[in-house]
Structure formats: C-alpha cells, structure tokens
C-alpha cells in the first residue's frame, strides 16, 4: 500500500485474482487442457478462456500457452500456480475453521422469555425446533420482560421473547403472536356474580393481585388504566404467573393475567372471567434480539417456527 500523501490506496483485492480464478489455474495445471479445466470447475470453455485472459491482464504476465494440442503453463504461469496453490490451501483451512465455528454455534441455543411465553407458547415451538435440529441443545431462562432485555444486551441469550407494549431499548423485534389480558376472580368473589362489565375506574381503584413491575403484564395494565386514575396499591405483588393464579384461586382477590395462562382455570370454573368495558387489554408478543444482530442458525430457525405456528 502506497504511503505517498494523496495517493489512493491500492487494495490487495484489486491486485490479486479471486479464488475462482486461482482454482481454474490449478485445474489447467492438473489437466493440461483449458476445456477439461473448465468442466472441472463447472464453467464453460469460453468463460474459462475469458477468466484466464482477465487474470493475465490483472497480473501483467502471460500464464497459459494455448495450442491445438492443449494448454500449457508458461514459466511465469507455473510460478503463479505454485503461489496460487498455497492461497487456495489457506482458503480451504479458513473455510474449515469457519464451518467448525458455525457448528459450535449451531450446537446450542440460549433463549430468554417472559413468563407467559415461556410457559404457554415456547414448549410447542421448541418441540418443533427439536424435530428440525436434533443436535441443538436448548437452554431456556424465564423472567420478566425487563430481565429478558438485560440478558440479551449482556450477550447471555441468543433470542428473547417479551410481552410488553414496545420493543425494549437497544433491541430489534418482530411480533410473533397476540394475547389478551383478562380480569379473573374466584367464584366466591362478588365480581364473579356481576351482571355488567367492570368500569376501568373501578378496576383501577381496586387492590389487585398483580405481577411485579417490569413484567409485560404489568406494563400493559399500567398503560390501560393510566387515564382512569392509575392502579391502586396492589393487594399482593408476585413474581410469577403461577403464584398470581394460585392467590386468585384461593380467594385472596381478583387478578389480571394472560388469557393463555388462565384457560385451564376458566374451563374448570376455578376462576371466573370478569368483563371490563372501555380498557384496551390486548398486547403483542414479540421475539427480540440486539440491534444489528439479527438471529442466525438455530435462533433464526426458531424465529421462523414462531411465524409458521402462530398463537393468539
């Protein structure tokens, strides 16, 4: 590379033939025929002739003597072929190394997911992934949406799933499913015998059994009731969907949970759904990943499966 001020740097890639041209030159040396060399590398003879001429112009030396009896390397061509062989061998070693790295990457998948997705959607997606990638070991870390974002940004997960209102800062994402929050109460609770829907202001003013701050469920509920006085101080604030359900079933108080999470309890009448009028409790469920690092390998395959097998 020139060090003269004002000179345009001469990039090595502009001065050295590409790997395809070098592989063709090696094939000419093996076969002594441009036609057989062309067949060896999978191109037509005219294309091979054009590539050799282009290489000779680039290097400024004649490489191949052509005659009716075949093609023979010139003295310069023999020397360039020797150098080309070393370059091609180095490229083959490079390719083998990259394949090994790719194999190491594809041998594991670290997923971080918020509670509802981890419990009710991911099992089906991961079973489908297992059928396609039998050699990929999957680890799943469940937590609230804020914790999922932290793991992705720290490099501790390859793909995440969150339930909040928007994509967390520093992440890109794609909607993979939809969900609805429902107000539920034990059959013995007065709300279970209501004839009409709850007013959002009444819901906001009532102490509820809730997920912790930072969870996607809590974010959606806070936003839905912000214009109705905001949430009252929680009756109980619990860190898992299972714990919130158990408290509601026991009669501790009404709760707000994902429709996915309470389907079984509603079907068995251990909980009753309480309608709410005038509050938007629908939410998007998203796959997320760090900005500029779109999923690859098994993470990309799992993302594709979520779109092929939508839920909600």
mmCIF file of C-alpha atoms in Angstrom:
data_model
loop_
_atom_site.group_PDB
_atom_site.id
_atom_site.type_symbol
_atom_site.label_atom_id
_atom_site.label_comp_id
_atom_site.label_asym_id
_atom_site.label_seq_id
_atom_site.Cartn_x
_atom_site.Cartn_y
_atom_site.Cartn_z
ATOM 1 C CA UNK A 1 0.000 0.000 0.000
ATOM 2 C CA UNK A 2 1.449 3.347 -1.025
ATOM 3 C CA UNK A 3 2.496 5.794 1.678
ATOM 4 C CA UNK A 4 2.788 8.794 -0.647
ATOM 5 C CA UNK A 5 0.425 11.556 0.582
ATOM 6 C CA UNK A 6 -2.585 11.957 -1.693
ATOM 7 C CA UNK A 7 -2.212 8.531 -3.341
ATOM 8 C CA UNK A 8 -5.302 6.308 -3.465
ATOM 9 C CA UNK A 9 -4.529 3.090 -1.531
ATOM 10 C CA UNK A 10 -4.142 0.070 -3.803
ATOM 11 C CA UNK A 11 -6.256 -2.622 -2.162
ATOM 12 C CA UNK A 12 -4.884 -6.159 -2.242
ATOM 13 C CA UNK A 13 -8.221 -7.443 -3.522
ATOM 14 C CA UNK A 14 -7.744 -5.330 -6.660
ATOM 15 C CA UNK A 15 -4.283 -6.740 -7.361
ATOM 16 C CA UNK A 16 -4.735 -10.421 -6.517
ATOM 17 C CA UNK A 17 -7.020 -12.705 -8.579
ATOM 18 C CA UNK A 18 -10.077 -14.092 -6.824
ATOM 19 C CA UNK A 19 -10.234 -17.683 -5.576
ATOM 20 C CA UNK A 20 -12.308 -18.844 -8.544
ATOM 21 C CA UNK A 21 -9.634 -17.706 -10.991
ATOM 22 C CA UNK A 22 -6.859 -19.326 -8.943
ATOM 23 C CA UNK A 23 -8.776 -22.617 -8.751
ATOM 24 C CA UNK A 24 -9.169 -22.527 -12.543
ATOM 25 C CA UNK A 25 -5.417 -22.008 -12.977
ATOM 26 C CA UNK A 26 -4.732 -25.021 -10.741
ATOM 27 C CA UNK A 27 -7.175 -27.085 -12.816
ATOM 28 C CA UNK A 28 -5.319 -26.106 -16.026
ATOM 29 C CA UNK A 29 -2.067 -27.276 -14.409
ATOM 30 C CA UNK A 30 -3.671 -30.618 -13.458
ATOM 31 C CA UNK A 31 -5.352 -31.385 -16.775
ATOM 32 C CA UNK A 32 -3.144 -29.640 -19.369
ATOM 33 C CA UNK A 33 -6.348 -28.591 -21.098
ATOM 34 C CA UNK A 34 -8.443 -25.466 -20.691
ATOM 35 C CA UNK A 35 -11.572 -27.373 -21.751
ATOM 36 C CA UNK A 36 -11.135 -30.111 -19.124
ATOM 37 C CA UNK A 37 -10.209 -27.481 -16.525
ATOM 38 C CA UNK A 38 -13.430 -25.603 -17.319
ATOM 39 C CA UNK A 39 -15.503 -28.783 -16.803
ATOM 40 C CA UNK A 40 -13.635 -29.478 -13.556
ATOM 41 C CA UNK A 41 -14.607 -26.116 -12.033
ATOM 42 C CA UNK A 42 -18.113 -26.130 -13.538
ATOM 43 C CA UNK A 43 -17.950 -23.354 -16.152
ATOM 44 C CA UNK A 44 -17.986 -23.213 -19.951
ATOM 45 C CA UNK A 45 -14.763 -23.177 -22.002
ATOM 46 C CA UNK A 46 -15.408 -19.632 -23.303
ATOM 47 C CA UNK A 47 -15.923 -18.448 -19.724
ATOM 48 C CA UNK A 48 -12.686 -20.178 -18.685
ATOM 49 C CA UNK A 49 -10.758 -18.529 -21.542
ATOM 50 C CA UNK A 50 -12.177 -15.141 -20.592
ATOM 51 C CA UNK A 51 -11.239 -15.654 -16.936
ATOM 52 C CA UNK A 52 -7.647 -16.611 -17.826
ATOM 53 C CA UNK A 53 -7.272 -13.559 -20.085
ATOM 54 C CA UNK A 54 -8.662 -11.322 -17.353
ATOM 55 C CA UNK A 55 -6.208 -12.814 -14.853
ATOM 56 C CA UNK A 56 -3.292 -12.246 -17.255
ATOM 57 C CA UNK A 57 -4.295 -8.592 -17.716
ATOM 58 C CA UNK A 58 -4.606 -8.143 -13.969
ATOM 59 C CA UNK A 59 -1.162 -9.637 -13.243
ATOM 60 C CA UNK A 60 0.537 -8.257 -16.358
ATOM 61 C CA UNK A 61 2.099 -11.594 -17.351
ATOM 62 C CA UNK A 62 1.149 -14.467 -19.712
ATOM 63 C CA UNK A 63 0.063 -17.539 -17.753
ATOM 64 C CA UNK A 64 -1.120 -20.099 -20.312
ATOM 65 C CA UNK A 65 0.113 -21.040 -23.822
ATOM 66 C CA UNK A 66 -2.813 -22.324 -25.896
ATOM 67 C CA UNK A 67 -2.300 -24.656 -28.848
ATOM 68 C CA UNK A 68 -4.258 -27.341 -30.738
ATOM 69 C CA UNK A 69 -2.513 -29.927 -28.557
ATOM 70 C CA UNK A 70 -3.788 -28.350 -25.322
ATOM 71 C CA UNK A 71 -2.905 -25.660 -22.822
ATOM 72 C CA UNK A 72 0.467 -25.380 -21.125
ATOM 73 C CA UNK A 73 1.534 -23.111 -18.309
ATOM 74 C CA UNK A 74 4.222 -20.564 -19.149
ATOM 75 C CA UNK A 75 7.212 -20.302 -16.829
ATOM 76 C CA UNK A 76 5.507 -17.355 -15.143
ATOM 77 C CA UNK A 77 2.266 -19.362 -15.050
ATOM 78 C CA UNK A 78 3.989 -22.267 -13.281
ATOM 79 C CA UNK A 79 5.363 -19.898 -10.644
ATOM 80 C CA UNK A 80 1.992 -18.176 -10.154
ATOM 81 C CA UNK A 81 0.334 -21.603 -9.911
ATOM 82 C CA UNK A 82 2.665 -22.565 -7.080
ATOM 83 C CA UNK A 83 1.709 -19.401 -5.199
ATOM 84 C CA UNK A 84 -1.967 -19.947 -6.045
ATOM 85 C CA UNK A 85 -1.847 -23.439 -4.524
ATOM 86 C CA UNK A 86 -0.738 -22.006 -1.173
ATOM 87 C CA UNK A 87 -3.514 -19.396 -1.289
ATOM 88 C CA UNK A 88 -6.192 -21.988 -2.103
ATOM 89 C CA UNK A 89 -4.934 -24.312 0.653
ATOM 90 C CA UNK A 90 -5.086 -21.405 3.121
ATOM 91 C CA UNK A 91 -8.627 -20.606 1.955
ATOM 92 C CA UNK A 92 -9.637 -24.253 2.466
ATOM 93 C CA UNK A 93 -8.245 -24.126 6.007
ATOM 94 C CA UNK A 94 -10.133 -20.858 6.577
ATOM 95 C CA UNK A 95 -13.371 -22.444 5.306
ATOM 96 C CA UNK A 96 -12.912 -25.499 7.534
ATOM 97 C CA UNK A 97 -12.342 -23.264 10.548
ATOM 98 C CA UNK A 98 -15.448 -21.200 9.855
ATOM 99 C CA UNK A 99 -17.532 -24.358 9.436
ATOM 100 C CA UNK A 100 -16.260 -25.566 12.800
ATOM 101 C CA UNK A 101 -17.246 -22.248 14.399
ATOM 102 C CA UNK A 102 -20.661 -22.448 12.768
ATOM 103 C CA UNK A 103 -21.089 -25.981 14.029
ATOM 104 C CA UNK A 104 -20.176 -24.859 17.547
ATOM 105 C CA UNK A 105 -22.702 -22.007 17.319
ATOM 106 C CA UNK A 106 -25.421 -24.291 15.997
ATOM 107 C CA UNK A 107 -24.885 -26.871 18.730
ATOM 108 C CA UNK A 108 -26.632 -24.700 21.334
ATOM 109 C CA UNK A 109 -29.406 -22.124 21.588
ATOM 110 C CA UNK A 110 -29.932 -19.858 24.596
ATOM 111 C CA UNK A 111 -33.469 -18.490 24.841
ATOM 112 C CA UNK A 112 -34.749 -15.925 27.335
ATOM 113 C CA UNK A 113 -38.507 -15.456 27.592
ATOM 114 C CA UNK A 114 -41.034 -13.683 29.744
ATOM 115 C CA UNK A 115 -43.198 -15.916 31.890
ATOM 116 C CA UNK A 116 -46.363 -16.291 29.797
ATOM 117 C CA UNK A 117 -44.471 -17.071 26.593
ATOM 118 C CA UNK A 118 -42.075 -19.417 28.401
ATOM 119 C CA UNK A 119 -44.895 -21.422 29.984
ATOM 120 C CA UNK A 120 -47.585 -21.470 27.305
ATOM 121 C CA UNK A 121 -46.054 -20.899 23.847
ATOM 122 C CA UNK A 122 -42.386 -21.834 23.830
ATOM 123 C CA UNK A 123 -42.839 -25.535 24.670
ATOM 124 C CA UNK A 124 -44.653 -26.123 21.362
ATOM 125 C CA UNK A 125 -42.162 -24.035 19.404
ATOM 126 C CA UNK A 126 -39.194 -25.843 20.957
ATOM 127 C CA UNK A 127 -40.684 -29.284 20.237
ATOM 128 C CA UNK A 128 -40.994 -28.262 16.583
ATOM 129 C CA UNK A 129 -37.409 -26.953 16.593
ATOM 130 C CA UNK A 130 -36.182 -30.219 18.094
ATOM 131 C CA UNK A 131 -37.698 -32.114 15.166
ATOM 132 C CA UNK A 132 -35.649 -29.984 12.746
ATOM 133 C CA UNK A 133 -32.437 -29.630 14.774
ATOM 134 C CA UNK A 134 -31.954 -32.818 16.748
ATOM 135 C CA UNK A 135 -28.350 -31.942 17.680
ATOM 136 C CA UNK A 136 -29.062 -28.465 19.083
ATOM 137 C CA UNK A 137 -29.149 -28.214 22.884
ATOM 138 C CA UNK A 138 -31.600 -25.545 24.062
ATOM 139 C CA UNK A 139 -31.484 -23.719 27.380
ATOM 140 C CA UNK A 140 -34.411 -21.547 28.479
ATOM 141 C CA UNK A 141 -34.243 -18.730 31.019
ATOM 142 C CA UNK A 142 -37.625 -17.405 32.166
ATOM 143 C CA UNK A 143 -38.101 -13.992 33.759
ATOM 144 C CA UNK A 144 -39.983 -10.773 33.256
ATOM 145 C CA UNK A 145 -39.616 -8.705 30.078
ATOM 146 C CA UNK A 146 -37.053 -6.370 31.652
ATOM 147 C CA UNK A 147 -34.862 -9.324 32.644
ATOM 148 C CA UNK A 148 -35.089 -10.759 29.116
ATOM 149 C CA UNK A 149 -33.813 -7.467 27.671
ATOM 150 C CA UNK A 150 -30.936 -7.399 30.166
ATOM 151 C CA UNK A 151 -29.830 -10.935 29.234
ATOM 152 C CA UNK A 152 -29.877 -10.173 25.508
ATOM 153 C CA UNK A 153 -27.910 -6.943 25.885
ATOM 154 C CA UNK A 154 -25.368 -8.707 28.117
ATOM 155 C CA UNK A 155 -24.837 -11.446 25.496
ATOM 156 C CA UNK A 156 -26.307 -14.132 27.767
ATOM 157 C CA UNK A 157 -29.077 -15.147 25.329
ATOM 158 C CA UNK A 158 -29.316 -15.641 21.565
ATOM 159 C CA UNK A 159 -33.019 -14.848 21.202
ATOM 160 C CA UNK A 160 -35.630 -13.384 23.521
ATOM 161 C CA UNK A 161 -39.418 -13.166 23.790
ATOM 162 C CA UNK A 162 -41.227 -10.342 25.597
ATOM 163 C CA UNK A 163 -44.807 -9.276 26.304
ATOM 164 C CA UNK A 164 -44.551 -5.515 26.842
ATOM 165 C CA UNK A 165 -46.021 -2.596 24.931
ATOM 166 C CA UNK A 166 -42.949 -1.935 22.785
ATOM 167 C CA UNK A 167 -39.519 -3.276 21.874
ATOM 168 C CA UNK A 168 -37.107 -2.546 24.769
ATOM 169 C CA UNK A 169 -34.292 -0.029 24.154
ATOM 170 C CA UNK A 170 -31.301 -1.493 22.341
ATOM 171 C CA UNK A 171 -33.301 -4.325 20.787
ATOM 172 C CA UNK A 172 -34.996 -5.059 17.475
ATOM 173 C CA UNK A 173 -38.031 -7.279 17.322
ATOM 174 C CA UNK A 174 -40.893 -8.859 15.420
ATOM 175 C CA UNK A 175 -44.448 -9.617 16.543
ATOM 176 C CA UNK A 176 -44.957 -13.396 16.705
ATOM 177 C CA UNK A 177 -48.327 -13.679 18.466
ATOM 178 C CA UNK A 178 -51.087 -11.741 20.206
ATOM 179 C CA UNK A 179 -52.528 -12.047 23.676
ATOM 180 C CA UNK A 180 -55.312 -10.558 25.793
ATOM 181 C CA UNK A 181 -55.286 -9.800 29.491
ATOM 182 C CA UNK A 182 -58.358 -10.841 31.468
ATOM 183 C CA UNK A 183 -59.611 -9.933 34.915
ATOM 184 C CA UNK A 184 -60.274 -13.101 36.892
ATOM 185 C CA UNK A 185 -61.660 -13.825 40.334
ATOM 186 C CA UNK A 186 -62.610 -16.845 42.411
ATOM 187 C CA UNK A 187 -66.270 -17.925 42.054
ATOM 188 C CA UNK A 188 -66.873 -16.744 45.625
ATOM 189 C CA UNK A 189 -65.775 -13.151 44.859
ATOM 190 C CA UNK A 190 -68.581 -10.563 44.371
ATOM 191 C CA UNK A 191 -67.228 -9.683 40.912
ATOM 192 C CA UNK A 192 -67.952 -13.247 39.753
ATOM 193 C CA UNK A 193 -71.701 -12.543 40.152
ATOM 194 C CA UNK A 194 -71.772 -9.168 38.400
ATOM 195 C CA UNK A 195 -74.369 -8.686 35.690
ATOM 196 C CA UNK A 196 -72.491 -5.950 33.830
ATOM 197 C CA UNK A 197 -68.860 -5.267 32.944
ATOM 198 C CA UNK A 198 -66.428 -3.502 35.221
ATOM 199 C CA UNK A 199 -65.751 0.157 34.671
ATOM 200 C CA UNK A 200 -61.984 0.846 34.164
ATOM 201 C CA UNK A 201 -62.013 3.340 37.031
ATOM 202 C CA UNK A 202 -63.421 0.716 39.399
ATOM 203 C CA UNK A 203 -60.778 -1.763 38.270
ATOM 204 C CA UNK A 204 -58.029 0.822 38.753
ATOM 205 C CA UNK A 205 -59.251 1.731 42.264
ATOM 206 C CA UNK A 206 -59.438 -1.897 43.471
ATOM 207 C CA UNK A 207 -56.385 -3.532 45.117
ATOM 208 C CA UNK A 208 -55.481 -6.487 42.874
ATOM 209 C CA UNK A 209 -53.186 -9.494 42.896
ATOM 210 C CA UNK A 210 -50.568 -8.440 40.316
ATOM 211 C CA UNK A 211 -47.299 -9.367 38.670
ATOM 212 C CA UNK A 212 -44.247 -7.307 39.637
ATOM 213 C CA UNK A 213 -43.168 -4.076 37.949
ATOM 214 C CA UNK A 214 -41.060 -4.830 34.866
ATOM 215 C CA UNK A 215 -43.323 -7.651 33.733
ATOM 216 C CA UNK A 216 -45.089 -7.293 30.394
ATOM 217 C CA UNK A 217 -48.461 -7.925 32.055
ATOM 218 C CA UNK A 218 -47.928 -5.076 34.496
ATOM 219 C CA UNK A 219 -46.762 -2.695 31.748
ATOM 220 C CA UNK A 220 -49.908 -3.274 29.677
ATOM 221 C CA UNK A 221 -52.207 -2.933 32.678
ATOM 222 C CA UNK A 222 -50.486 0.262 33.869
ATOM 223 C CA UNK A 223 -50.875 1.804 30.403
ATOM 224 C CA UNK A 224 -54.524 0.711 30.033
ATOM 225 C CA UNK A 225 -55.543 2.268 33.360
ATOM 226 C CA UNK A 226 -53.282 5.349 33.333
ATOM 227 C CA UNK A 227 -56.186 7.524 32.176
ATOM 228 C CA UNK A 228 -58.519 6.172 34.839
ATOM 229 C CA UNK A 229 -56.632 7.190 37.955
ATOM 230 C CA UNK A 230 -53.852 4.614 37.737
ATOM 231 C CA UNK A 231 -53.539 1.334 39.599
ATOM 232 C CA UNK A 232 -54.270 1.212 43.287
ATOM 233 C CA UNK A 233 -51.634 -0.193 45.613
ATOM 234 C CA UNK A 234 -51.562 -3.953 44.873
ATOM 235 C CA UNK A 235 -53.169 -6.355 47.304
ATOM 236 C CA UNK A 236 -50.298 -8.735 46.512
ATOM 237 C CA UNK A 237 -47.363 -8.292 44.111
ATOM 238 C CA UNK A 238 -45.927 -11.632 42.982
ATOM 239 C CA UNK A 239 -43.051 -12.597 40.678
ATOM 240 C CA UNK A 240 -44.676 -15.436 38.721
ATOM 241 C CA UNK A 241 -47.885 -16.093 36.838
ATOM 242 C CA UNK A 242 -48.364 -19.368 38.737
ATOM 243 C CA UNK A 243 -48.242 -17.553 42.076
ATOM 244 C CA UNK A 244 -50.750 -14.928 40.947
ATOM 245 C CA UNK A 245 -53.133 -17.647 39.729
ATOM 246 C CA UNK A 246 -52.838 -19.579 42.974
ATOM 247 C CA UNK A 247 -53.640 -16.474 45.008
ATOM 248 C CA UNK A 248 -56.688 -15.682 42.856
ATOM 249 C CA UNK A 249 -57.975 -19.278 43.016
ATOM 250 C CA UNK A 250 -57.620 -19.237 46.815
ATOM 251 C CA UNK A 251 -59.889 -16.178 47.001
ATOM 252 C CA UNK A 252 -57.205 -13.686 48.011
ATOM 253 C CA UNK A 253 -58.520 -11.199 45.474
ATOM 254 C CA UNK A 254 -59.088 -10.558 41.780
ATOM 255 C CA UNK A 255 -56.132 -10.695 39.404
ATOM 256 C CA UNK A 256 -55.220 -9.666 35.866
ATOM 257 C CA UNK A 257 -53.460 -12.318 33.804
ATOM 258 C CA UNK A 258 -52.907 -13.527 30.254
ATOM 259 C CA UNK A 259 -55.843 -15.349 28.706
ATOM 260 C CA UNK A 260 -53.345 -18.072 27.766
ATOM 261 C CA UNK A 261 -52.362 -18.531 31.402
ATOM 262 C CA UNK A 262 -55.850 -18.955 32.835
ATOM 263 C CA UNK A 263 -57.541 -21.027 30.107
ATOM 264 C CA UNK A 264 -57.489 -24.218 32.219
ATOM 265 C CA UNK A 265 -58.746 -22.497 35.386
ATOM 266 C CA UNK A 266 -61.592 -20.838 33.461
ATOM 267 C CA UNK A 267 -62.582 -24.127 31.827
ATOM 268 C CA UNK A 268 -62.661 -25.896 35.213
ATOM 269 C CA UNK A 269 -64.539 -22.952 36.838
ATOM 270 C CA UNK A 270 -61.854 -22.437 39.443
ATOM 271 C CA UNK A 271 -61.713 -18.854 38.168
ATOM 272 C CA UNK A 272 -64.332 -16.646 36.559
ATOM 273 C CA UNK A 273 -63.593 -14.080 33.843
ATOM 274 C CA UNK A 274 -64.856 -10.594 34.701
ATOM 275 C CA UNK A 275 -65.568 -8.388 31.634
ATOM 276 C CA UNK A 276 -64.134 -4.863 31.519
ATOM 277 C CA UNK A 277 -65.593 -2.138 29.305
ATOM 278 C CA UNK A 278 -63.515 0.723 27.904
ATOM 279 C CA UNK A 279 -59.970 -0.551 28.583
ATOM 280 C CA UNK A 280 -57.622 -1.954 25.935
ATOM 281 C CA UNK A 281 -56.052 -5.099 27.400
ATOM 282 C CA UNK A 282 -54.761 -6.660 24.163
ATOM 283 C CA UNK A 283 -50.990 -6.918 23.640
ATOM 284 C CA UNK A 284 -48.414 -8.070 21.117
ATOM 285 C CA UNK A 285 -45.938 -10.831 21.933
ATOM 286 C CA UNK A 286 -42.542 -10.236 20.338
ATOM 287 C CA UNK A 287 -39.325 -12.013 19.529
ATOM 288 C CA UNK A 288 -36.411 -9.678 20.263
ATOM 289 C CA UNK A 289 -32.662 -9.520 19.643
ATOM 290 C CA UNK A 290 -29.900 -6.880 19.964
ATOM 291 C CA UNK A 291 -29.931 -4.139 17.329
ATOM 292 C CA UNK A 292 -27.702 -5.089 14.396
ATOM 293 C CA UNK A 293 -27.533 -8.776 15.355
ATOM 294 C CA UNK A 294 -30.395 -10.444 13.512
ATOM 295 C CA UNK A 295 -30.815 -14.102 14.586
ATOM 296 C CA UNK A 296 -28.747 -16.734 12.780
ATOM 297 C CA UNK A 297 -28.516 -20.516 12.933
ATOM 298 C CA UNK A 298 -30.945 -22.187 15.356
ATOM 299 C CA UNK A 299 -32.168 -18.795 16.654
ATOM 300 C CA UNK A 300 -33.218 -17.884 13.104
ATOM 301 C CA UNK A 301 -34.933 -21.274 12.731
ATOM 302 C CA UNK A 302 -36.865 -20.807 15.984
ATOM 303 C CA UNK A 303 -37.969 -17.342 14.875
ATOM 304 C CA UNK A 304 -39.237 -18.852 11.603
ATOM 305 C CA UNK A 305 -41.162 -21.521 13.512
ATOM 306 C CA UNK A 306 -42.982 -18.924 15.631
ATOM 307 C CA UNK A 307 -44.282 -17.389 12.417
ATOM 308 C CA UNK A 308 -45.222 -20.767 10.927
ATOM 309 C CA UNK A 309 -47.044 -21.769 14.148
ATOM 310 C CA UNK A 310 -48.758 -18.540 15.325
ATOM 311 C CA UNK A 311 -50.575 -18.387 18.615
ATOM 312 C CA UNK A 312 -53.116 -15.997 19.954
#
